PDB file of C-alpha atoms in Angstrom:
ATOM      1  CA  ALA A   1      11.453 -90.891 -84.894  1.00 74.00           C
ATOM      2  CA  GLN A   2      13.477 -93.429 -82.983  1.00 82.00           C
ATOM      3  CA  SER A   3      16.366 -94.998 -84.828  1.00 89.00           C
ATOM      4  CA  VAL A   4      19.585 -96.911 -84.399  1.00 93.00           C
ATOM      5  CA  ALA A   5      22.709 -96.644 -86.540  1.00 95.00           C
ATOM      6  CA  GLN A   6      25.581 -99.084 -86.747  1.00 96.00           C
ATOM      7  CA  PRO A   7      28.073 -97.251 -88.948  1.00 95.00           C
ATOM      8  CA  GLU A   8      30.316-100.233 -89.706  1.00 95.00           C
ATOM      9  CA  ASP A   9      29.209-103.155 -91.838  1.00 94.00           C
ATOM     10  CA  GLN A  10      32.196-105.184 -90.687  1.00 96.00           C
ATOM     11  CA  VAL A  11      34.846-104.961 -87.994  1.00 98.00           C
ATOM     12  CA  ASN A  12      38.056-106.950 -88.241  1.00 97.00           C
ATOM     13  CA  VAL A  13      40.237-107.570 -85.213  1.00 97.00           C
ATOM     14  CA  ALA A  14      43.071-109.897 -84.291  1.00 97.00           C
ATOM     15  CA  GLU A  15      42.533-112.436 -81.571  1.00 97.00           C
ATOM     16  CA  GLY A  16      43.624-111.080 -78.210  1.00 97.00           C
ATOM     17  CA  ASN A  17      43.153-107.458 -79.214  1.00 97.00           C
ATOM     18  CA  PRO A  18      40.389-105.259 -77.816  1.00 97.00           C
ATOM     19  CA  LEU A  19      37.297-104.845 -79.950  1.00 97.00           C
ATOM     20  CA  THR A  20      34.676-102.130 -80.319  1.00 97.00           C
ATOM     21  CA  VAL A  21      31.418-102.335 -82.260  1.00 98.00           C
ATOM     22  CA  LYS A  22      29.786 -98.939 -82.621  1.00 98.00           C
ATOM     23  CA  CYS A  23      26.167 -97.940 -82.162  1.00 98.00           C
ATOM     24  CA  THR A  24      24.446 -94.567 -82.057  1.00 97.00           C
ATOM     25  CA  TYR A  25      20.804 -93.960 -81.374  1.00 95.00           C
ATOM     26  CA  SER A  26      18.088 -91.372 -81.642  1.00 93.00           C
ATOM     27  CA  VAL A  27      15.188 -91.596 -79.223  1.00 87.00           C
ATOM     28  CA  SER A  28      12.922 -89.273 -77.335  1.00 83.00           C
ATOM     29  CA  GLY A  29      13.074 -89.631 -73.596  1.00 81.00           C
ATOM     30  CA  ASN A  30      15.337 -91.980 -71.707  1.00 83.00           C
ATOM     31  CA  PRO A  31      16.739 -94.732 -73.895  1.00 88.00           C
ATOM     32  CA  TYR A  32      16.500 -98.455 -73.263  1.00 90.00           C
ATOM     33  CA  LEU A  33      19.372 -99.957 -75.255  1.00 94.00           C
ATOM     34  CA  PHE A  34      20.265-103.535 -76.099  1.00 94.00           C
ATOM     35  CA  TRP A  35      22.941-105.602 -77.799  1.00 96.00           C
ATOM     36  CA  TYR A  36      22.248-108.969 -79.417  1.00 96.00           C
ATOM     37  CA  VAL A  37      24.539-111.449 -81.153  1.00 96.00           C
ATOM     38  CA  GLN A  38      23.658-113.829 -83.972  1.00 95.00           C
ATOM     39  CA  TYR A  39      25.737-116.867 -84.829  1.00 91.00           C
ATOM     40  CA  PRO A  40      25.350-118.478 -88.287  1.00 85.00           C
ATOM     41  CA  ASN A  41      21.903-119.949 -88.935  1.00 77.00           C
ATOM     42  CA  ARG A  42      20.714-119.084 -85.443  1.00 81.00           C
ATOM     43  CA  GLY A  43      18.357-116.604 -83.866  1.00 85.00           C
ATOM     44  CA  LEU A  44      19.521-113.584 -81.909  1.00 91.00           C
ATOM     45  CA  GLN A  45      20.899-114.013 -78.407  1.00 92.00           C
ATOM     46  CA  PHE A  46      20.703-111.307 -75.766  1.00 91.00           C
ATOM     47  CA  LEU A  47      24.076-109.896 -74.658  1.00 94.00           C
ATOM     48  CA  LEU A  48      23.324-106.935 -72.434  1.00 93.00           C
ATOM     49  CA  LYS A  49      21.076-103.954 -71.880  1.00 92.00           C
ATOM     50  CA  TYR A  50      21.131-100.443 -70.477  1.00 93.00           C
ATOM     51  CA  ILE A  51      18.077 -99.034 -68.766  1.00 88.00           C
ATOM     52  CA  THR A  52      19.425 -96.767 -66.065  1.00 83.00           C
ATOM     53  CA  GLY A  53      22.316 -96.471 -63.642  1.00 85.00           C
ATOM     54  CA  ASP A  54      25.990 -97.094 -64.306  1.00 88.00           C
ATOM     55  CA  ASN A  55      27.043 -96.074 -67.802  1.00 91.00           C
ATOM     56  CA  LEU A  56      29.221 -99.176 -68.149  1.00 95.00           C
ATOM     57  CA  VAL A  57      27.098-102.275 -68.525  1.00 94.00           C
ATOM     58  CA  LYS A  58      28.520-105.780 -68.297  1.00 95.00           C
ATOM     59  CA  GLY A  59      26.975-108.658 -70.168  1.00 93.00           C
ATOM     60  CA  SER A  60      27.467-112.200 -71.372  1.00 90.00           C
ATOM     61  CA  TYR A  61      30.685-113.746 -72.739  1.00 92.00           C
ATOM     62  CA  GLY A  62      32.878-110.936 -71.337  1.00 95.00           C
ATOM     63  CA  PHE A  63      31.230-108.177 -73.349  1.00 96.00           C
ATOM     64  CA  GLU A  64      30.450-104.743 -71.995  1.00 97.00           C
ATOM     65  CA  ALA A  65      28.934-101.591 -73.395  1.00 97.00           C
ATOM     66  CA  GLU A  66      29.361 -97.958 -72.552  1.00 96.00           C
ATOM     67  CA  PHE A  67      26.383 -95.629 -72.592  1.00 95.00           C
ATOM     68  CA  ASN A  68      27.266 -92.050 -73.513  1.00 95.00           C
ATOM     69  CA  LYS A  69      24.311 -89.714 -73.340  1.00 93.00           C
ATOM     70  CA  SER A  70      26.045 -86.660 -74.785  1.00 93.00           C
ATOM     71  CA  GLN A  71      27.214 -88.601 -77.825  1.00 95.00           C
ATOM     72  CA  THR A  72      24.034 -90.713 -77.994  1.00 95.00           C
ATOM     73  CA  SER A  73      26.188 -93.789 -78.306  1.00 96.00           C
ATOM     74  CA  PHE A  74      26.158 -97.299 -76.880  1.00 97.00           C
ATOM     75  CA  HIS A  75      29.313 -98.988 -78.137  1.00 98.00           C
ATOM     76  CA  LEU A  76      29.942-102.666 -77.489  1.00 98.00           C
ATOM     77  CA  LYS A  77      33.405-103.579 -76.216  1.00 98.00           C
ATOM     78  CA  LYS A  78      35.519-106.516 -75.169  1.00 97.00           C
ATOM     79  CA  PRO A  79      39.070-106.253 -73.785  1.00 96.00           C
ATOM     80  CA  SER A  80      40.401-109.357 -75.559  1.00 97.00           C
ATOM     81  CA  ALA A  81      38.698-110.797 -78.638  1.00 97.00           C
ATOM     82  CA  LEU A  82      38.298-114.518 -79.297  1.00 97.00           C
ATOM     83  CA  VAL A  83      37.892-116.216 -82.656  1.00 96.00           C
ATOM     84  CA  SER A  84      34.603-117.593 -81.313  1.00 95.00           C
ATOM     85  CA  ASP A  85      33.306-114.011 -80.976  1.00 96.00           C
ATOM     86  CA  SER A  86      33.026-113.857 -84.761  1.00 96.00           C
ATOM     87  CA  ALA A  87      29.337-113.262 -85.423  1.00 96.00           C
ATOM     88  CA  LEU A  88      26.757-110.663 -86.418  1.00 96.00           C
ATOM     89  CA  TYR A  89      26.017-108.060 -83.746  1.00 97.00           C
ATOM     90  CA  PHE A  90      22.860-105.977 -83.497  1.00 96.00           C
ATOM     91  CA  CYS A  91      22.193-102.870 -81.458  1.00 96.00           C
ATOM     92  CA  ALA A  92      18.575-102.083 -80.577  1.00 94.00           C
ATOM     93  CA  VAL A  93      16.594 -99.336 -78.880  1.00 91.00           C
ATOM     94  CA  ARG A  94      13.171 -99.562 -77.309  1.00 87.00           C
ATOM     95  CA  SER A  95      10.521 -97.453 -78.954  1.00 82.00           C
ATOM     96  CA  VAL A  96       7.487 -96.589 -76.865  1.00 77.00           C
ATOM     97  CA  LEU A  97       4.218 -96.636 -78.761  1.00 73.00           C
ATOM     98  CA  SER A  98       0.852 -95.164 -77.977  1.00 70.00           C
ATOM     99  CA  GLY A  99      -0.938 -97.012 -75.210  1.00 69.00           C
ATOM    100  CA  GLY A 100       2.321 -97.687 -73.415  1.00 69.00           C
ATOM    101  CA  TYR A 101       3.289-100.613 -75.621  1.00 74.00           C
ATOM    102  CA  ASN A 102       6.816-100.849 -76.926  1.00 79.00           C
ATOM    103  CA  LYS A 103       8.866-102.487 -79.602  1.00 83.00           C
ATOM    104  CA  LEU A 104      12.569-102.840 -80.344  1.00 88.00           C
ATOM    105  CA  ILE A 105      14.116-101.061 -83.288  1.00 90.00           C
ATOM    106  CA  PHE A 106      17.238-102.771 -84.581  1.00 91.00           C
ATOM    107  CA  GLY A 107      20.283-101.481 -86.389  1.00 93.00           C
ATOM    108  CA  ALA A 108      21.446-103.038 -89.648  1.00 93.00           C
ATOM    109  CA  GLY A 109      24.012-105.167 -87.873  1.00 94.00           C
ATOM    110  CA  THR A 110      27.807-105.309 -87.786  1.00 96.00           C
ATOM    111  CA  ARG A 111      29.722-108.398 -88.726  1.00 96.00           C
ATOM    112  CA  LEU A 112      32.653-109.022 -86.395  1.00 97.00           C
ATOM    113  CA  ALA A 113      35.518-111.100 -87.760  1.00 97.00           C
ATOM    114  CA  VAL A 114      38.223-112.118 -85.302  1.00 97.00           C
ATOM    115  CA  HIS A 115      41.339-113.493 -86.976  1.00 96.00           C
ATOM    116  CA  PRO A 116      43.747-115.922 -85.288  1.00 94.00           C
TER     117      PRO A 116
ATOM    118  CA  ASP B   1      15.595-123.670 -70.442  1.00 63.00           C
ATOM    119  CA  VAL B   2      13.072-121.188 -71.803  1.00 63.00           C
ATOM    120  CA  LYS B   3      12.452-121.345 -75.476  1.00 90.00           C
ATOM    121  CA  VAL B   4      10.907-119.830 -78.526  1.00 94.00           C
ATOM    122  CA  THR B   5      10.401-122.544 -81.101  1.00 95.00           C
ATOM    123  CA  GLN B   6       9.834-121.983 -84.785  1.00 95.00           C
ATOM    124  CA  SER B   7       8.362-124.954 -86.565  1.00 87.00           C
ATOM    125  CA  SER B   8      10.588-124.952 -89.639  1.00 89.00           C
ATOM    126  CA  ARG B   9      14.239-124.055 -90.184  1.00 91.00           C
ATOM    127  CA  TYR B  10      14.114-124.040 -93.970  1.00 94.00           C
ATOM    128  CA  LEU B  11      11.208-123.748 -96.395  1.00 96.00           C
ATOM    129  CA  VAL B  12      11.074-123.577-100.168  1.00 97.00           C
ATOM    130  CA  LYS B  13       7.796-122.467-101.715  1.00 96.00           C
ATOM    131  CA  ARG B  14       6.559-121.602-105.152  1.00 97.00           C
ATOM    132  CA  THR B  15       5.240-118.169-105.994  1.00 97.00           C
ATOM    133  CA  GLY B  16       1.586-117.848-105.076  1.00 97.00           C
ATOM    134  CA  GLU B  17       1.541-120.574-102.442  1.00 96.00           C
ATOM    135  CA  LYS B  18       0.158-119.932 -98.968  1.00 96.00           C
ATOM    136  CA  VAL B  19       2.608-120.301 -96.113  1.00 96.00           C
ATOM    137  CA  PHE B  20       2.115-120.603 -92.372  1.00 96.00           C
ATOM    138  CA  LEU B  21       5.067-119.910 -90.095  1.00 97.00           C
ATOM    139  CA  GLU B  22       4.444-121.129 -86.584  1.00 96.00           C
ATOM    140  CA  CYS B  23       6.031-119.851 -83.391  1.00 97.00           C
ATOM    141  CA  VAL B  24       5.529-121.223 -79.886  1.00 97.00           C
ATOM    142  CA  GLN B  25       6.947-119.898 -76.614  1.00 95.00           C
ATOM    143  CA  ASP B  26       6.923-121.686 -73.283  1.00 92.00           C
ATOM    144  CA  MET B  27       7.621-118.705 -71.018  1.00 86.00           C
ATOM    145  CA  ASP B  28       4.072-117.382 -70.557  1.00 88.00           C
ATOM    146  CA  HIS B  29       5.150-114.155 -72.255  1.00 88.00           C
ATOM    147  CA  GLU B  30       2.530-111.582 -73.116  1.00 89.00           C
ATOM    148  CA  ASN B  31       4.235-110.149 -76.164  1.00 91.00           C
ATOM    149  CA  MET B  32       5.178-111.843 -79.405  1.00 93.00           C
ATOM    150  CA  PHE B  33       6.766-110.448 -82.543  1.00 94.00           C
ATOM    151  CA  TRP B  34       7.555-111.383 -86.109  1.00 97.00           C
ATOM    152  CA  TYR B  35      10.585-109.846 -87.804  1.00 96.00           C
ATOM    153  CA  ARG B  36      12.203-110.430 -91.138  1.00 96.00           C
ATOM    154  CA  GLN B  37      15.960-110.176 -91.498  1.00 94.00           C
ATOM    155  CA  ASP B  38      17.642-109.133 -94.736  1.00 93.00           C
ATOM    156  CA  PRO B  39      21.328-108.351 -95.317  1.00 88.00           C
ATOM    157  CA  GLY B  40      22.092-104.675 -94.842  1.00 85.00           C
ATOM    158  CA  LEU B  41      18.607-103.950 -93.529  1.00 88.00           C
ATOM    159  CA  GLY B  42      18.798-105.555 -90.118  1.00 89.00           C
ATOM    160  CA  LEU B  43      15.562-106.715 -88.549  1.00 92.00           C
ATOM    161  CA  ARG B  44      12.284-105.179 -89.616  1.00 93.00           C
ATOM    162  CA  LEU B  45       9.102-105.652 -87.637  1.00 93.00           C
ATOM    163  CA  ILE B  46       6.208-107.221 -89.527  1.00 96.00           C
ATOM    164  CA  TYR B  47       3.531-107.708 -86.863  1.00 96.00           C
ATOM    165  CA  PHE B  48       3.324-107.973 -83.108  1.00 93.00           C
ATOM    166  CA  SER B  49       0.826-108.992 -80.478  1.00 93.00           C
ATOM    167  CA  TYR B  50       0.424-107.993 -76.855  1.00 89.00           C
ATOM    168  CA  ASP B  51      -2.319-110.406 -75.941  1.00 89.00           C
ATOM    169  CA  VAL B  52      -4.373-113.267 -77.232  1.00 91.00           C
ATOM    170  CA  LYS B  53      -6.375-112.246 -80.310  1.00 87.00           C
ATOM    171  CA  MET B  54      -4.591-108.893 -80.393  1.00 89.00           C
ATOM    172  CA  LYS B  55      -2.410-107.875 -83.300  1.00 92.00           C
ATOM    173  CA  GLU B  56      -0.699-104.704 -84.379  1.00 91.00           C
ATOM    174  CA  LYS B  57       0.981-103.823 -87.646  1.00 93.00           C
ATOM    175  CA  GLY B  58       4.689-103.291 -87.577  1.00 92.00           C
ATOM    176  CA  ASP B  59       6.780-101.423 -90.085  1.00 91.00           C
ATOM    177  CA  ILE B  60       6.317-103.750 -93.074  1.00 95.00           C
ATOM    178  CA  PRO B  61       2.970-105.573 -92.747  1.00 96.00           C
ATOM    179  CA  GLU B  62       2.061-105.634 -96.442  1.00 96.00           C
ATOM    180  CA  GLY B  63       1.677-109.139 -97.779  1.00 96.00           C
ATOM    181  CA  TYR B  64       1.466-110.691 -94.317  1.00 97.00           C
ATOM    182  CA  SER B  65      -1.137-111.457 -91.679  1.00 97.00           C
ATOM    183  CA  VAL B  66      -0.949-113.032 -88.225  1.00 97.00           C
ATOM    184  CA  SER B  67      -2.992-115.085 -85.836  1.00 96.00           C
ATOM    185  CA  ARG B  68      -2.782-115.426 -82.067  1.00 96.00           C
ATOM    186  CA  GLU B  69      -5.507-117.723 -80.810  1.00 95.00           C
ATOM    187  CA  LYS B  70      -3.513-118.914 -77.790  1.00 95.00           C
ATOM    188  CA  LYS B  71      -1.050-117.043 -75.623  1.00 94.00           C
ATOM    189  CA  GLU B  72       1.856-119.303 -76.454  1.00 95.00           C
ATOM    190  CA  ARG B  73       1.409-119.415 -80.241  1.00 96.00           C
ATOM    191  CA  PHE B  74       1.841-116.655 -82.830  1.00 97.00           C
ATOM    192  CA  SER B  75       1.512-117.539 -86.486  1.00 97.00           C
ATOM    193  CA  LEU B  76       2.677-115.545 -89.491  1.00 97.00           C
ATOM    194  CA  ILE B  77       0.681-116.092 -92.677  1.00 97.00           C
ATOM    195  CA  LEU B  78       1.815-115.325 -96.182  1.00 97.00           C
ATOM    196  CA  GLU B  79      -1.400-115.551 -98.205  1.00 93.00           C
ATOM    197  CA  SER B  80       0.249-115.600-101.626  1.00 96.00           C
ATOM    198  CA  THR B  81       3.997-115.722-101.590  1.00 96.00           C
ATOM    199  CA  SER B  82       6.172-113.645-103.875  1.00 97.00           C
ATOM    200  CA  THR B  83       9.896-113.789-104.534  1.00 97.00           C
ATOM    201  CA  ASN B  84      10.487-110.583-102.566  1.00 96.00           C
ATOM    202  CA  GLN B  85       9.358-112.438 -99.455  1.00 97.00           C
ATOM    203  CA  THR B  86      12.429-114.629 -99.620  1.00 97.00           C
ATOM    204  CA  SER B  87      14.049-113.880 -96.276  1.00 97.00           C
ATOM    205  CA  MET B  88      14.926-115.069 -92.796  1.00 95.00           C
ATOM    206  CA  TYR B  89      11.908-114.828 -90.498  1.00 97.00           C
ATOM    207  CA  LEU B  90      12.483-114.461 -86.775  1.00 95.00           C
ATOM    208  CA  CYS B  91       9.920-114.833 -84.029  1.00 96.00           C
ATOM    209  CA  ALA B  92      10.507-113.272 -80.611  1.00 94.00           C
ATOM    210  CA  SER B  93       8.702-112.933 -77.324  1.00 93.00           C
ATOM    211  CA  SER B  94       8.993-110.713 -74.277  1.00 88.00           C
ATOM    212  CA  LEU B  95       7.460-110.839 -70.840  1.00 82.00           C
ATOM    213  CA  SER B  96       5.446-107.647 -70.783  1.00 70.00           C
ATOM    214  CA  HIS B  97       5.342-104.198 -72.333  1.00 62.00           C
ATOM    215  CA  ARG B  98       5.532-102.828 -68.812  1.00 60.00           C
ATOM    216  CA  THR B  99       9.056-104.131 -68.280  1.00 59.00           C
ATOM    217  CA  GLY B 100      12.310-103.018 -69.797  1.00 59.00           C
ATOM    218  CA  GLY B 101      13.381-106.526 -70.618  1.00 67.00           C
ATOM    219  CA  GLY B 102      14.663-107.719 -73.936  1.00 78.00           C
ATOM    220  CA  TYR B 103      13.371-110.314 -76.305  1.00 88.00           C
ATOM    221  CA  THR B 104      13.920-114.044 -76.598  1.00 91.00           C
ATOM    222  CA  PHE B 105      14.283-115.133 -80.208  1.00 93.00           C
ATOM    223  CA  GLY B 106      13.601-118.341 -82.027  1.00 94.00           C
ATOM    224  CA  SER B 107      16.202-119.875 -84.322  1.00 92.00           C
ATOM    225  CA  GLY B 108      14.567-118.475 -87.426  1.00 93.00           C
ATOM    226  CA  THR B 109      12.961-119.826 -90.581  1.00 95.00           C
ATOM    227  CA  ARG B 110      14.732-119.271 -93.843  1.00 95.00           C
ATOM    228  CA  LEU B 111      12.070-119.011 -96.526  1.00 97.00           C
ATOM    229  CA  THR B 112      12.926-119.198-100.194  1.00 97.00           C
ATOM    230  CA  VAL B 113      10.222-118.387-102.723  1.00 97.00           C
ATOM    231  CA  VAL B 114      10.945-119.600-106.247  1.00 96.00           C
TER     232      VAL B 114
END
């Protein structure tokens, strides 16, 4: 069965330092992978996705993610964290259903706290 | 700017009441989804729809039903609310199941059942 794991409930980082939010996945076939961010009392906003091609994907707000097939990982990264990056981050994988339909399966989320 | 709009941000209901959560998208998307979000559990899919009048059960459909009479509107119905349905409810839409695109989410409805 398809699944997504975010092993860290919370990540703490100092402003200006690089940040990494981890995600591993389990899926049959080629993975479609996504990162979303949620600010307080808001819905989820799309950050970036990997479907095929370059393993390093660039997204919104200076974020990027590295797809690693051998490690089944899709970690979110940013070279220099900002206090405004503090939010809840979700990794997701597309699950293909019978009939060709699909749905996204989300991880439990990782809270990123960037300290001044 | 494209949008998914959820009719209420906050709701407080008594146990046993019937609740309608409305979601409208203006992007002519085929697919619409209802998730609930709970701390430590992430997002769990309740129901989804790939076309008007179509509906499919997600991972946790018990206690919920849905209605999609028009392409742009997808309603989540709680026939008789219980305290364990206290949660954040998120509606999302996507263009088509044939594409690899992501979802656009509404701002969420925080439902409290007392």
